[in-house]
XYZ file of N, CA and C in Angstrom:
579
model
N 58.509 25.550 -76.529
C 58.431 24.951 -75.219
C 56.991 24.898 -74.729
N 56.220 25.972 -74.963
C 54.831 25.991 -74.511
C 54.057 24.829 -75.124
N 54.391 24.485 -76.369
C 53.643 23.409 -77.020
C 53.975 22.030 -76.469
N 54.944 21.937 -75.576
C 55.285 20.669 -74.934
C 54.331 20.361 -73.786
N 53.829 21.387 -73.142
C 52.972 21.202 -71.974
C 51.558 21.639 -72.352
N 50.881 20.792 -73.105
C 49.512 21.067 -73.536
C 48.666 19.820 -73.324
N 47.352 19.979 -73.282
C 46.489 18.795 -73.187
C 46.683 17.853 -74.371
N 47.025 18.398 -75.541
C 47.225 17.572 -76.731
C 48.344 16.565 -76.497
N 49.441 17.015 -75.929
C 50.589 16.139 -75.673
C 50.226 15.047 -74.667
N 49.315 15.353 -73.760
C 48.932 14.396 -72.719
C 47.722 13.558 -73.104
N 47.420 13.528 -74.391
C 46.334 12.682 -74.876
C 44.982 13.040 -74.294
N 44.821 14.295 -73.911
C 43.539 14.723 -73.364
C 43.361 14.414 -71.892
N 44.337 13.798 -71.243
C 44.222 13.461 -69.824
C 44.415 14.729 -68.989
N 43.337 15.199 -68.381
C 43.433 16.422 -67.587
C 44.251 16.206 -66.318
N 44.247 15.016 -65.786
C 45.019 14.730 -64.568
C 46.518 14.819 -64.856
N 46.975 14.160 -65.930
C 48.403 14.219 -66.282
C 48.808 15.631 -66.677
N 47.933 16.309 -67.412
C 48.214 17.679 -67.826
C 48.358 18.588 -66.598
N 47.428 18.501 -65.656
C 47.469 19.336 -64.452
C 48.733 19.069 -63.640
N 49.116 17.812 -63.539
C 50.336 17.454 -62.804
C 51.566 18.058 -63.480
N 51.635 17.943 -64.794
C 52.773 18.479 -65.538
C 52.842 19.998 -65.408
N 51.700 20.662 -65.505
C 51.668 22.122 -65.358
C 52.128 22.514 -63.953
N 51.643 21.820 -62.945
C 52.022 22.136 -61.562
C 53.525 21.987 -61.364
N 54.100 20.935 -61.899
C 55.552 20.721 -61.784
C 56.305 21.834 -62.502
N 55.861 22.160 -63.701
C 56.498 23.208 -64.507
C 56.463 24.560 -63.781
N 55.295 24.930 -63.286
C 55.131 26.220 -62.611
C 55.941 26.255 -61.310
N 55.907 25.179 -60.549
C 56.675 25.130 -59.300
C 58.172 25.250 -59.572
N 58.665 24.539 -60.580
C 60.101 24.594 -60.896
C 60.510 25.994 -61.319
N 59.701 26.652 -62.144
C 60.032 28.003 -62.597
C 60.009 28.993 -61.436
N 59.022 28.866 -60.569
C 58.893 29.788 -59.439
C 60.042 29.608 -58.452
N 60.340 28.360 -58.128
C 61.430 28.084 -57.176
C 62.769 28.535 -57.750
N 62.997 28.269 -59.022
C 64.277 28.643 -59.627
C 64.434 30.159 -59.675
N 63.377 30.885 -60.041
C 63.445 32.346 -60.036
C 63.701 32.862 -58.618
N 63.058 32.229 -57.633
C 63.298 32.617 -56.239
C 64.755 32.369 -55.846
N 65.322 31.278 -56.311
C 66.736 30.996 -56.017
C 67.657 32.029 -56.649
N 67.333 32.471 -57.858
C 68.121 33.539 -58.498
C 68.058 34.796 -57.636
N 66.851 35.137 -57.183
C 66.697 36.306 -56.321
C 67.413 36.159 -54.993
N 67.341 34.970 -54.411
C 68.039 34.728 -53.142
C 69.549 34.853 -53.331
N 70.044 34.322 -54.442
C 71.477 34.437 -54.734
C 71.868 35.903 -54.884
N 71.066 36.670 -55.636
C 71.368 38.094 -55.817
C 71.326 38.828 -54.476
N 70.305 38.542 -53.669
C 70.208 39.178 -52.355
C 71.370 38.810 -51.455
N 71.775 37.541 -51.486
C 72.926 37.109 -50.696
C 74.215 37.748 -51.169
N 74.365 37.853 -52.479
C 75.556 38.503 -53.038
C 75.591 39.969 -52.643
N 74.428 40.609 -52.677
C 74.356 42.011 -52.268
C 74.752 42.217 -50.815
N 74.441 41.249 -49.978
C 74.811 41.355 -48.558
C 76.321 41.289 -48.371
N 77.018 40.688 -49.325
C 78.473 40.576 -49.224
C 79.210 41.805 -49.751
N 78.492 42.672 -50.452
C 79.123 43.857 -51.035
C 79.406 44.904 -49.968
N 80.350 45.799 -50.225
C 80.650 46.859 -49.253
C 79.415 47.716 -48.964
N 79.468 48.445 -47.870
C 78.313 49.193 -47.384
C 77.853 50.305 -48.322
N 78.705 50.885 -49.120
C 78.323 51.983 -50.013
C 77.391 51.500 -51.106
N 76.138 51.902 -51.056
C 75.122 51.412 -51.993
C 74.839 52.393 -53.136
N 75.339 53.622 -53.072
C 74.965 54.609 -54.070
C 75.308 54.179 -55.506
N 76.456 53.570 -55.772
C 76.707 53.125 -57.157
C 75.668 52.102 -57.643
N 75.239 51.197 -56.758
C 74.210 50.222 -57.137
C 72.865 50.889 -57.374
N 72.517 51.842 -56.514
C 71.259 52.563 -56.683
C 71.272 53.306 -58.012
N 72.369 53.966 -58.310
C 72.486 54.707 -59.569
C 72.347 53.775 -60.766
N 73.005 52.624 -60.709
C 72.927 51.670 -61.811
C 71.502 51.125 -61.963
N 70.856 50.822 -60.845
C 69.480 50.319 -60.886
C 68.542 51.357 -61.487
N 68.637 52.598 -61.029
C 67.759 53.656 -61.541
C 68.014 53.881 -63.026
N 69.272 53.926 -63.427
C 69.602 54.136 -64.843
C 69.053 52.995 -65.708
N 69.222 51.763 -65.265
C 68.710 50.612 -66.027
C 67.193 50.620 -66.088
N 66.551 50.920 -64.968
C 65.083 50.945 -64.932
C 64.548 52.009 -65.889
N 65.139 53.188 -65.868
C 64.689 54.262 -66.759
C 64.967 53.905 -68.214
N 66.153 53.387 -68.491
C 66.514 53.038 -69.869
C 65.578 51.965 -70.429
N 65.326 50.924 -69.667
C 64.440 49.857 -70.147
C 62.985 50.331 -70.226
N 62.568 51.207 -69.319
C 61.212 51.764 -69.395
C 61.053 52.585 -70.667
N 62.039 53.407 -70.979
C 61.981 54.211 -72.210
C 61.996 53.311 -73.448
N 62.769 52.251 -73.396
C 62.838 51.333 -74.536
C 61.501 50.644 -74.771
N 60.734 50.420 -73.705
C 59.420 49.794 -73.858
C 58.468 50.679 -74.655
N 58.654 51.988 -74.557
C 57.733 52.926 -75.186
C 58.260 53.505 -76.487
N 59.336 52.963 -76.996
C 59.929 53.469 -78.233
C 60.409 52.300 -79.089
N 60.789 52.587 -80.326
C 61.335 51.509 -81.162
C 62.762 51.106 -80.771
N 63.350 51.852 -79.846
C 64.707 51.550 -79.370
C 64.737 50.177 -78.708
N 65.700 49.372 -79.015
C 65.865 48.065 -78.369
C 67.213 48.048 -77.673
N 67.189 47.825 -76.403
C 68.419 47.728 -75.619
C 68.849 46.275 -75.533
N 70.140 46.047 -75.361
C 70.583 44.651 -75.199
C 70.001 44.056 -73.923
N 69.756 42.775 -73.986
C 69.202 42.047 -72.846
C 70.205 40.987 -72.401
N 70.283 40.789 -71.108
C 71.134 39.747 -70.565
C 70.369 38.435 -70.684
N 70.632 37.714 -71.768
C 69.885 36.492 -72.055
C 70.758 35.532 -72.853
N 70.337 34.296 -72.854
C 70.932 33.289 -73.725
C 70.028 33.235 -74.950
N 70.565 33.451 -76.095
C 69.762 33.541 -77.315
C 69.349 32.160 -77.797
N 68.611 31.441 -76.975
C 68.153 30.096 -77.329
C 67.006 29.705 -76.418
N 66.242 28.735 -76.860
C 65.202 28.151 -76.026
C 65.830 27.041 -75.189
N 65.059 26.546 -74.243
C 65.516 25.369 -73.518
C 65.592 24.221 -74.533
N 66.488 23.279 -74.349
C 66.671 22.219 -75.348
C 65.403 21.395 -75.600
N 65.024 21.293 -76.856
C 63.823 20.549 -77.218
C 63.989 19.048 -76.988
N 65.230 18.535 -77.053
C 65.444 17.098 -76.900
C 65.058 16.616 -75.503
N 64.986 17.518 -74.519
C 64.558 17.112 -73.188
C 63.182 16.461 -73.242
N 62.335 16.972 -74.140
C 60.956 16.492 -74.246
C 60.912 15.020 -74.625
N 61.835 14.580 -75.481
C 61.808 13.189 -75.932
C 62.703 12.288 -75.089
N 63.691 12.860 -74.427
C 64.642 12.058 -73.666
C 64.138 11.753 -72.256
N 63.519 12.743 -71.621
C 63.074 12.591 -70.231
C 61.577 12.293 -70.157
N 61.173 11.725 -69.031
C 59.748 11.549 -68.764
C 59.082 12.927 -68.749
N 57.771 13.008 -69.027
C 57.098 14.307 -69.070
C 57.273 15.147 -67.802
N 57.223 14.510 -66.626
C 57.381 15.272 -65.382
C 58.776 15.879 -65.268
N 59.782 15.118 -65.633
C 61.162 15.611 -65.558
C 61.373 16.723 -66.583
N 60.873 16.520 -67.804
C 60.996 17.551 -68.833
C 60.290 18.833 -68.393
N 59.112 18.710 -67.791
C 58.376 19.886 -67.310
C 59.173 20.626 -66.241
N 59.802 19.885 -65.337
C 60.628 20.509 -64.295
C 61.844 21.206 -64.906
N 62.483 20.566 -65.861
C 63.649 21.176 -66.506
C 63.260 22.423 -67.292
N 62.161 22.345 -68.044
C 61.695 23.517 -68.783
C 61.347 24.651 -67.824
N 60.681 24.329 -66.732
C 60.352 25.344 -65.739
C 61.589 25.963 -65.121
N 62.553 25.124 -64.769
C 63.794 25.638 -64.186
C 64.524 26.546 -65.170
N 64.548 26.161 -66.438
C 65.193 27.000 -67.449
C 64.530 28.359 -67.575
N 63.205 28.377 -67.518
C 62.487 29.649 -67.578
C 62.713 30.475 -66.316
N 62.716 29.819 -65.172
C 62.863 30.523 -63.904
C 64.197 31.214 -63.737
N 65.237 30.633 -64.297
C 66.555 31.280 -64.225
C 66.495 32.628 -64.930
N 65.629 32.737 -65.908
C 65.433 34.017 -66.584
C 66.439 34.286 -67.674
N 67.674 34.306 -67.327
C 68.729 34.658 -68.275
C 69.157 33.468 -69.134
N 68.601 32.291 -68.883
C 69.013 31.072 -69.586
C 68.264 30.854 -70.897
N 67.260 31.690 -71.179
C 66.485 31.560 -72.415
C 66.264 32.968 -72.987
N 65.501 33.022 -74.053
C 65.115 34.319 -74.602
C 64.265 35.071 -73.593
N 64.495 36.365 -73.504
C 63.591 37.237 -72.764
C 63.305 38.444 -73.658
N 62.144 39.014 -73.511
C 61.731 40.127 -74.371
C 61.950 41.486 -73.741
N 62.058 41.531 -72.428
C 62.090 42.802 -71.710
C 63.216 42.775 -70.676
N 63.636 43.954 -70.257
C 64.706 44.052 -69.268
C 64.222 43.985 -67.841
N 62.972 43.671 -67.638
C 62.376 43.715 -66.304
C 63.051 42.770 -65.316
N 63.291 41.542 -65.726
C 63.896 40.593 -64.781
C 65.302 41.030 -64.396
N 66.040 41.594 -65.340
C 67.367 42.120 -65.038
C 67.269 43.222 -63.985
N 66.323 44.140 -64.167
C 66.157 45.254 -63.231
C 65.728 44.738 -61.852
N 64.811 43.792 -61.824
C 64.362 43.248 -60.534
C 65.502 42.486 -59.855
N 66.320 41.786 -60.632
C 67.472 41.089 -60.052
C 68.478 42.087 -59.476
N 68.674 43.206 -60.169
C 69.522 44.272 -59.611
C 68.928 44.805 -58.307
N 67.610 44.955 -58.269
C 66.948 45.419 -57.044
C 67.153 44.419 -55.907
N 67.110 43.124 -56.228
C 67.358 42.097 -55.209
C 68.789 42.195 -54.696
N 69.714 42.485 -55.580
C 71.113 42.682 -55.180
C 71.218 43.865 -54.227
N 70.507 44.933 -54.552
C 70.528 46.145 -53.740
C 69.868 45.938 -52.380
N 68.802 45.161 -52.334
C 68.120 44.883 -51.067
C 69.051 44.139 -50.111
N 69.930 43.329 -50.685
C 70.974 42.641 -49.910
C 70.409 41.703 -48.852
N 69.337 41.020 -49.201
C 68.735 40.059 -48.289
C 68.227 38.893 -49.128
N 68.726 37.674 -48.884
C 68.303 36.534 -49.705
C 66.798 36.284 -49.693
N 66.155 36.448 -48.536
C 64.711 36.212 -48.463
C 63.947 37.215 -49.322
N 64.265 38.498 -49.174
C 63.591 39.513 -49.979
C 63.938 39.369 -51.458
N 65.155 38.984 -51.755
C 65.523 38.740 -53.149
C 64.673 37.638 -53.755
N 64.458 36.579 -52.994
C 63.612 35.477 -53.462
C 62.180 35.943 -53.672
N 61.665 36.714 -52.732
C 60.288 37.228 -52.837
C 60.147 38.136 -54.060
N 61.163 38.909 -54.349
C 61.103 39.840 -55.479
C 61.156 39.115 -56.825
N 61.931 38.053 -56.925
C 62.138 37.391 -58.215
C 61.178 36.234 -58.487
N 60.632 35.628 -57.457
C 59.737 34.481 -57.648
C 58.549 34.776 -58.572
N 57.918 35.960 -58.493
C 56.783 36.218 -59.389
C 57.149 36.148 -60.875
N 58.390 36.449 -61.208
C 58.817 36.349 -62.605
C 58.684 34.906 -63.089
N 59.208 33.971 -62.327
C 59.116 32.566 -62.708
C 57.681 32.085 -62.748
N 56.893 32.499 -61.762
C 55.487 32.111 -61.712
C 54.736 32.607 -62.951
N 54.858 33.890 -63.239
C 54.137 34.464 -64.378
C 54.609 33.881 -65.700
N 55.890 33.691 -65.827
C 56.426 33.167 -67.083
C 55.952 31.727 -67.312
N 55.924 30.937 -66.276
C 55.513 29.532 -66.416
C 54.013 29.391 -66.607
N 53.249 30.301 -66.046
C 51.791 30.208 -66.143
C 51.281 30.395 -67.571
N 52.115 30.890 -68.472
C 51.660 31.060 -69.852
C 51.257 29.731 -70.481
N 51.762 28.614 -69.954
C 51.363 27.322 -70.522
C 49.862 27.082 -70.364
N 49.237 27.714 -69.400
C 47.797 27.532 -69.205
C 46.982 28.140 -70.336
N 47.590 29.019 -71.105
C 46.878 29.606 -72.243
C 46.500 28.545 -73.278
N 47.222 27.421 -73.285
C 46.944 26.371 -74.276
C 45.956 25.329 -73.756
N 45.431 25.504 -72.565
C 44.609 24.455 -71.948
C 43.355 24.102 -72.738
N 42.837 25.031 -73.528
C 41.624 24.732 -74.299
C 41.940 24.161 -75.682
N 43.204 24.074 -76.025
C 43.590 23.572 -77.349
C 43.383 22.062 -77.414
N 42.732 21.614 -78.471
C 42.438 20.190 -78.619
C 43.269 19.512 -79.699
N 43.993 20.306 -80.493
C 44.843 19.722 -81.531
C 46.060 20.628 -81.723
N 47.020 20.171 -82.498
C 48.260 20.919 -82.690
C 48.007 22.265 -83.361
N 47.033 22.317 -84.242
C 46.694 23.576 -84.909
C 46.228 24.615 -83.888
N 45.417 24.194 -82.941
C 44.958 25.084 -81.879
C 46.101 25.546 -80.998
N 47.020 24.645 -80.709
C 48.200 24.990 -79.909
C 49.032 26.033 -80.646
N 49.269 25.806 -81.940
C 50.061 26.743 -82.736
C 49.414 28.125 -82.786
N 48.091 28.171 -82.935
C 47.372 29.447 -82.962
C 47.489 30.161 -81.618
N 47.414 29.402 -80.538
C 47.535 29.980 -79.197
C 48.938 30.550 -78.981
N 49.942 29.825 -79.411
C 51.320 30.305 -79.275
C 51.512 31.597 -80.064
N 50.944 31.672 -81.251
C 51.047 32.888 -82.062
C 50.390 34.070 -81.339
N 49.252 33.832 -80.673
C 48.591 34.901 -79.918
C 49.463 35.348 -78.740
N 50.069 34.401 -78.045
C 50.948 34.740 -76.917
C 52.103 35.601 -77.410
N 52.725 35.184 -78.493
C 53.857 35.932 -79.060
C 53.422 37.346 -79.449
N 52.250 37.461 -80.059
C 51.761 38.761 -80.503
C 51.449 39.702 -79.351
N 50.899 39.163 -78.283
C 50.539 40.005 -77.136
C 51.749 40.509 -76.383
N 52.810 39.735 -76.336
C 53.987 40.130 -75.558
C 54.574 41.448 -76.047
N 54.407 41.730 -77.326
C 54.944 42.973 -77.875
C 53.884 44.041 -78.061
N 52.678 43.826 -77.521
C 51.585 44.777 -77.674
C 51.828 46.063 -76.901
N 51.224 47.134 -77.372
C 51.416 48.450 -76.760
C 50.971 48.473 -75.300
N 49.821 47.874 -75.004
C 49.330 47.871 -73.626
C 50.301 47.144 -72.696
N 50.785 45.973 -73.124
C 51.713 45.199 -72.303
C 53.034 45.945 -72.104
N 53.508 46.581 -73.179
C 54.764 47.340 -73.069
C 54.589 48.547 -72.157
N 53.429 49.205 -72.220
C 53.171 50.356 -71.354
C 53.116 49.923 -69.881
N 52.462 48.791 -69.614
C 52.417 48.280 -68.234
C 53.814 47.921 -67.738
N 54.601 47.321 -68.607
C 55.959 46.963 -68.236
C 56.796 48.217 -67.975
N 56.621 49.245 -68.820
C 57.348 50.510 -68.618
C 56.971 51.125 -67.272
N 55.687 51.075 -66.929
C 55.241 51.620 -65.642
C 55.860 50.856 -64.470
N 55.924 49.536 -64.601
C 56.527 48.724 -63.532
C 58.018 49.041 -63.410
N 58.693 49.189 -64.528
C 60.121 49.529 -64.487
C 60.329 50.903 -63.856
N 59.510 51.875 -64.219
C 59.612 53.203 -63.647
C 59.368 53.161 -62.130
N 58.426 52.321 -61.703
C 58.148 52.192 -60.268
C 59.339 51.616 -59.525
N 60.007 50.646 -60.117
C 61.207 50.074 -59.484
C 62.292 51.136 -59.368
N 62.481 51.915 -60.437
C 63.473 52.995 -60.405
C 63.151 54.028 -59.346
N 61.874 54.410 -59.252
C 61.458 55.403 -58.252
C 61.634 54.864 -56.837
N 61.270 53.595 -56.645
C 61.432 52.982 -55.320
C 62.888 52.941 -54.906
N 63.775 52.718 -55.862
C 65.210 52.652 -55.543
C 65.721 54.010 -55.063
N 65.142 55.087 -55.567
C 65.569 56.415 -55.139
C 65.120 56.735 -53.716
N 64.062 56.067 -53.286
C 63.552 56.315 -51.930
C 64.390 55.553 -50.964
Protein backbone atom coordinates (compact mmCIF):
# COMPACT_ATOMS: atom_id res chain seq x y z
CA UNK A 1 0.00 0.00 0.00
CA UNK A 2 2.82 2.43 0.84
CA UNK A 3 4.18 1.98 -2.67
CA UNK A 4 0.89 3.29 -4.09
CA UNK A 5 1.36 6.76 -2.62
CA UNK A 6 4.85 7.73 -3.77
CA UNK A 7 6.28 10.44 -6.01
CA UNK A 8 7.12 7.69 -8.51
CA UNK A 9 3.45 6.83 -8.99
CA UNK A 10 2.64 10.51 -9.51
CA UNK A 11 5.22 10.95 -12.24
CA UNK A 12 7.33 13.21 -10.08
CA UNK A 13 4.53 15.79 -9.66
CA UNK A 14 4.99 17.13 -6.14
CA UNK A 15 1.62 18.88 -6.22
CA UNK A 16 -0.33 15.69 -7.03
CA UNK A 17 1.78 13.70 -4.58
CA UNK A 18 1.18 16.22 -1.75
CA UNK A 19 -2.57 16.23 -2.45
CA UNK A 20 -2.73 12.43 -2.40
CA UNK A 21 -0.73 12.24 0.84
CA UNK A 22 -2.96 14.85 2.48
CA UNK A 23 -6.10 12.93 1.50
CA UNK A 24 -4.60 9.65 2.70
CA UNK A 25 -3.49 11.07 6.06
CA UNK A 26 -6.79 12.90 6.64
CA UNK A 27 -8.84 9.78 5.86
CA UNK A 28 -6.76 7.62 8.21
CA UNK A 29 -6.90 10.18 11.02
CA UNK A 30 -10.64 10.79 10.71
CA UNK A 31 -11.42 7.08 10.50
CA UNK A 32 -9.31 6.27 13.58
CA UNK A 33 -11.07 9.12 15.39
CA UNK A 34 -14.43 7.64 14.40
CA UNK A 35 -13.39 4.26 15.81
CA UNK A 36 -12.46 5.99 19.06
CA UNK A 37 -15.69 7.98 19.11
CA UNK A 38 -17.67 4.78 18.56
CA UNK A 39 -15.80 3.04 21.39
CA UNK A 40 -16.31 6.04 23.69
CA UNK A 41 -20.00 6.19 22.82
CA UNK A 42 -20.40 2.47 23.39
CA UNK A 43 -18.67 2.81 26.74
CA UNK A 44 -21.17 5.48 27.75
CA UNK A 45 -23.97 2.98 27.17
CA UNK A 46 -22.44 0.33 29.44
CA UNK A 47 -23.55 -0.08 33.06
CA UNK A 48 -21.90 2.09 35.69
CA UNK A 49 -19.61 -0.64 37.11
CA UNK A 50 -16.26 -0.01 35.41
CA UNK A 51 -13.98 -2.34 37.41
CA UNK A 52 -14.26 -5.30 34.97
CA UNK A 53 -13.28 -2.98 32.08
CA UNK A 54 -10.40 -1.49 34.06
CA UNK A 55 -9.16 -4.97 34.92
CA UNK A 56 -9.36 -6.08 31.29
CA UNK A 57 -7.58 -2.93 30.08
CA UNK A 58 -4.77 -3.29 32.63
CA UNK A 59 -4.35 -7.00 31.88
CA UNK A 60 -4.22 -6.38 28.11
CA UNK A 61 -1.82 -3.45 28.47
CA UNK A 62 0.55 -5.48 30.65
CA UNK A 63 0.31 -8.58 28.45
CA UNK A 64 1.02 -6.66 25.23
CA UNK A 65 3.81 -4.66 26.91
CA UNK A 66 5.48 -7.90 28.03
CA UNK A 67 5.04 -9.37 24.55
CA UNK A 68 6.87 -6.37 23.07
CA UNK A 69 9.93 -7.19 25.15
CA UNK A 70 9.96 -10.94 24.61
CA UNK A 71 9.71 -13.45 21.77
CA UNK A 72 6.15 -14.17 22.93
CA UNK A 73 3.54 -13.17 20.33
CA UNK A 74 0.00 -12.58 21.46
CA UNK A 75 -2.96 -12.74 19.10
CA UNK A 76 -3.96 -9.43 17.59
CA UNK A 77 -7.43 -8.27 16.68
CA UNK A 78 -6.77 -7.74 12.99
CA UNK A 79 -7.81 -8.75 9.51
CA UNK A 80 -4.95 -10.79 8.11
CA UNK A 81 -4.83 -8.88 4.82
CA UNK A 82 -3.84 -5.58 3.29
CA UNK A 83 -6.32 -3.14 1.87
CA UNK A 84 -7.34 -4.35 -1.61
CA UNK A 85 -4.69 -3.56 -4.21
CA UNK A 86 -7.29 -3.37 -7.01
CA UNK A 87 -8.51 -0.06 -5.54
CA UNK A 88 -5.33 1.50 -6.94
CA UNK A 89 -6.24 0.63 -10.53
CA UNK A 90 -10.03 0.91 -10.29
CA UNK A 91 -10.39 4.28 -8.54
CA UNK A 92 -8.88 7.68 -9.23
CA UNK A 93 -5.71 8.31 -7.16
CA UNK A 94 -7.51 10.62 -4.72
CA UNK A 95 -10.28 8.10 -4.07
CA UNK A 96 -7.81 5.23 -3.71
CA UNK A 97 -5.75 7.32 -1.26
CA UNK A 98 -8.87 8.03 0.81
CA UNK A 99 -9.88 4.37 0.82
CA UNK A 100 -6.38 3.21 1.76
CA UNK A 101 -6.28 5.80 4.54
CA UNK A 102 -9.70 4.79 5.83
CA UNK A 103 -8.65 1.14 5.84
CA UNK A 104 -5.56 1.96 7.88
CA UNK A 105 -7.47 4.24 10.25
CA UNK A 106 -9.95 1.55 11.20
CA UNK A 107 -6.93 -0.28 12.56
CA UNK A 108 -8.44 -3.72 12.79
CA UNK A 109 -9.19 -3.89 9.04
CA UNK A 110 -5.57 -4.60 8.02
CA UNK A 111 -2.43 -6.15 9.44
CA UNK A 112 -1.20 -4.65 12.67
CA UNK A 113 2.06 -5.51 14.40
CA UNK A 114 1.30 -4.47 17.96
CA UNK A 115 -1.60 -4.58 20.40
CA UNK A 116 -1.41 -0.86 21.08
CA UNK A 117 -4.44 0.20 19.07
CA UNK A 118 -6.53 -2.51 20.72
CA UNK A 119 -5.46 -1.28 24.17
CA UNK A 120 -6.11 2.37 23.29
CA UNK A 121 -9.54 1.43 21.89
CA UNK A 122 -10.31 -0.35 25.17
CA UNK A 123 -9.22 2.81 27.00
CA UNK A 124 -11.61 4.84 24.82
CA UNK A 125 -14.39 2.42 25.77
CA UNK A 126 -13.51 2.91 29.43
CA UNK A 127 -13.42 6.71 29.15
CA UNK A 128 -17.02 6.45 27.92
CA UNK A 129 -16.96 9.73 26.03
CA UNK A 130 -17.07 9.89 22.21
CA UNK A 131 -14.99 13.09 22.05
CA UNK A 132 -12.22 11.73 24.26
CA UNK A 133 -12.36 8.41 22.45
CA UNK A 134 -11.79 10.22 19.17
CA UNK A 135 -8.91 12.23 20.65
CA UNK A 136 -7.31 9.05 21.98
CA UNK A 137 -7.53 7.05 18.74
CA UNK A 138 -6.91 9.72 16.09
CA UNK A 139 -3.10 9.74 16.61
CA UNK A 140 -3.00 6.07 15.60
CA UNK A 141 -4.45 6.84 12.18
CA UNK A 142 -2.26 9.91 11.79
CA UNK A 143 0.97 8.10 12.64
CA UNK A 144 0.13 5.05 10.59
CA UNK A 145 -0.72 7.09 7.50
CA UNK A 146 2.30 9.37 7.81
CA UNK A 147 4.61 6.45 7.01
CA UNK A 148 3.93 7.15 3.33
CA UNK A 149 6.13 10.24 3.68
CA UNK A 150 9.12 7.96 4.18
CA UNK A 151 9.03 7.29 0.41
CA UNK A 152 9.02 10.97 -0.59
CA UNK A 153 12.68 10.95 -1.66
CA UNK A 154 12.32 7.79 -3.76
CA UNK A 155 12.75 8.47 -7.47
CA UNK A 156 12.20 4.96 -8.85
CA UNK A 157 10.51 1.70 -7.88
CA UNK A 158 13.79 0.26 -6.59
CA UNK A 159 14.09 3.17 -4.15
CA UNK A 160 10.49 2.70 -3.05
CA UNK A 161 11.08 -1.02 -2.45
CA UNK A 162 14.22 -0.30 -0.40
CA UNK A 163 12.32 2.27 1.67
CA UNK A 164 9.49 -0.17 2.35
CA UNK A 165 12.02 -2.79 3.48
CA UNK A 166 13.52 -0.25 5.92
CA UNK A 167 10.06 0.60 7.29
CA UNK A 168 9.28 -3.09 7.79
CA UNK A 169 12.62 -3.67 9.50
CA UNK A 170 12.26 -0.75 11.90
CA UNK A 171 8.78 -1.70 13.05
CA UNK A 172 10.18 -4.79 14.75
CA UNK A 173 13.32 -3.09 16.09
CA UNK A 174 14.22 -3.31 19.77
CA UNK A 175 14.04 0.46 20.33
CA UNK A 176 10.59 0.73 18.74
CA UNK A 177 9.30 -2.28 20.68
CA UNK A 178 10.68 -0.86 23.94
CA UNK A 179 8.96 2.50 23.29
CA UNK A 180 5.73 0.70 22.50
CA UNK A 181 6.03 -1.39 25.68
CA UNK A 182 6.52 1.80 27.70
CA UNK A 183 3.45 3.39 26.12
CA UNK A 184 1.38 0.28 26.84
CA UNK A 185 2.58 0.21 30.44
CA UNK A 186 1.65 3.90 30.79
CA UNK A 187 -1.88 3.20 29.54
CA UNK A 188 -2.20 0.34 32.04
CA UNK A 189 -0.92 2.51 34.89
CA UNK A 190 -3.23 5.38 33.93
CA UNK A 191 -6.20 3.01 33.95
CA UNK A 192 -5.43 2.07 37.56
CA UNK A 193 -5.53 5.71 38.59
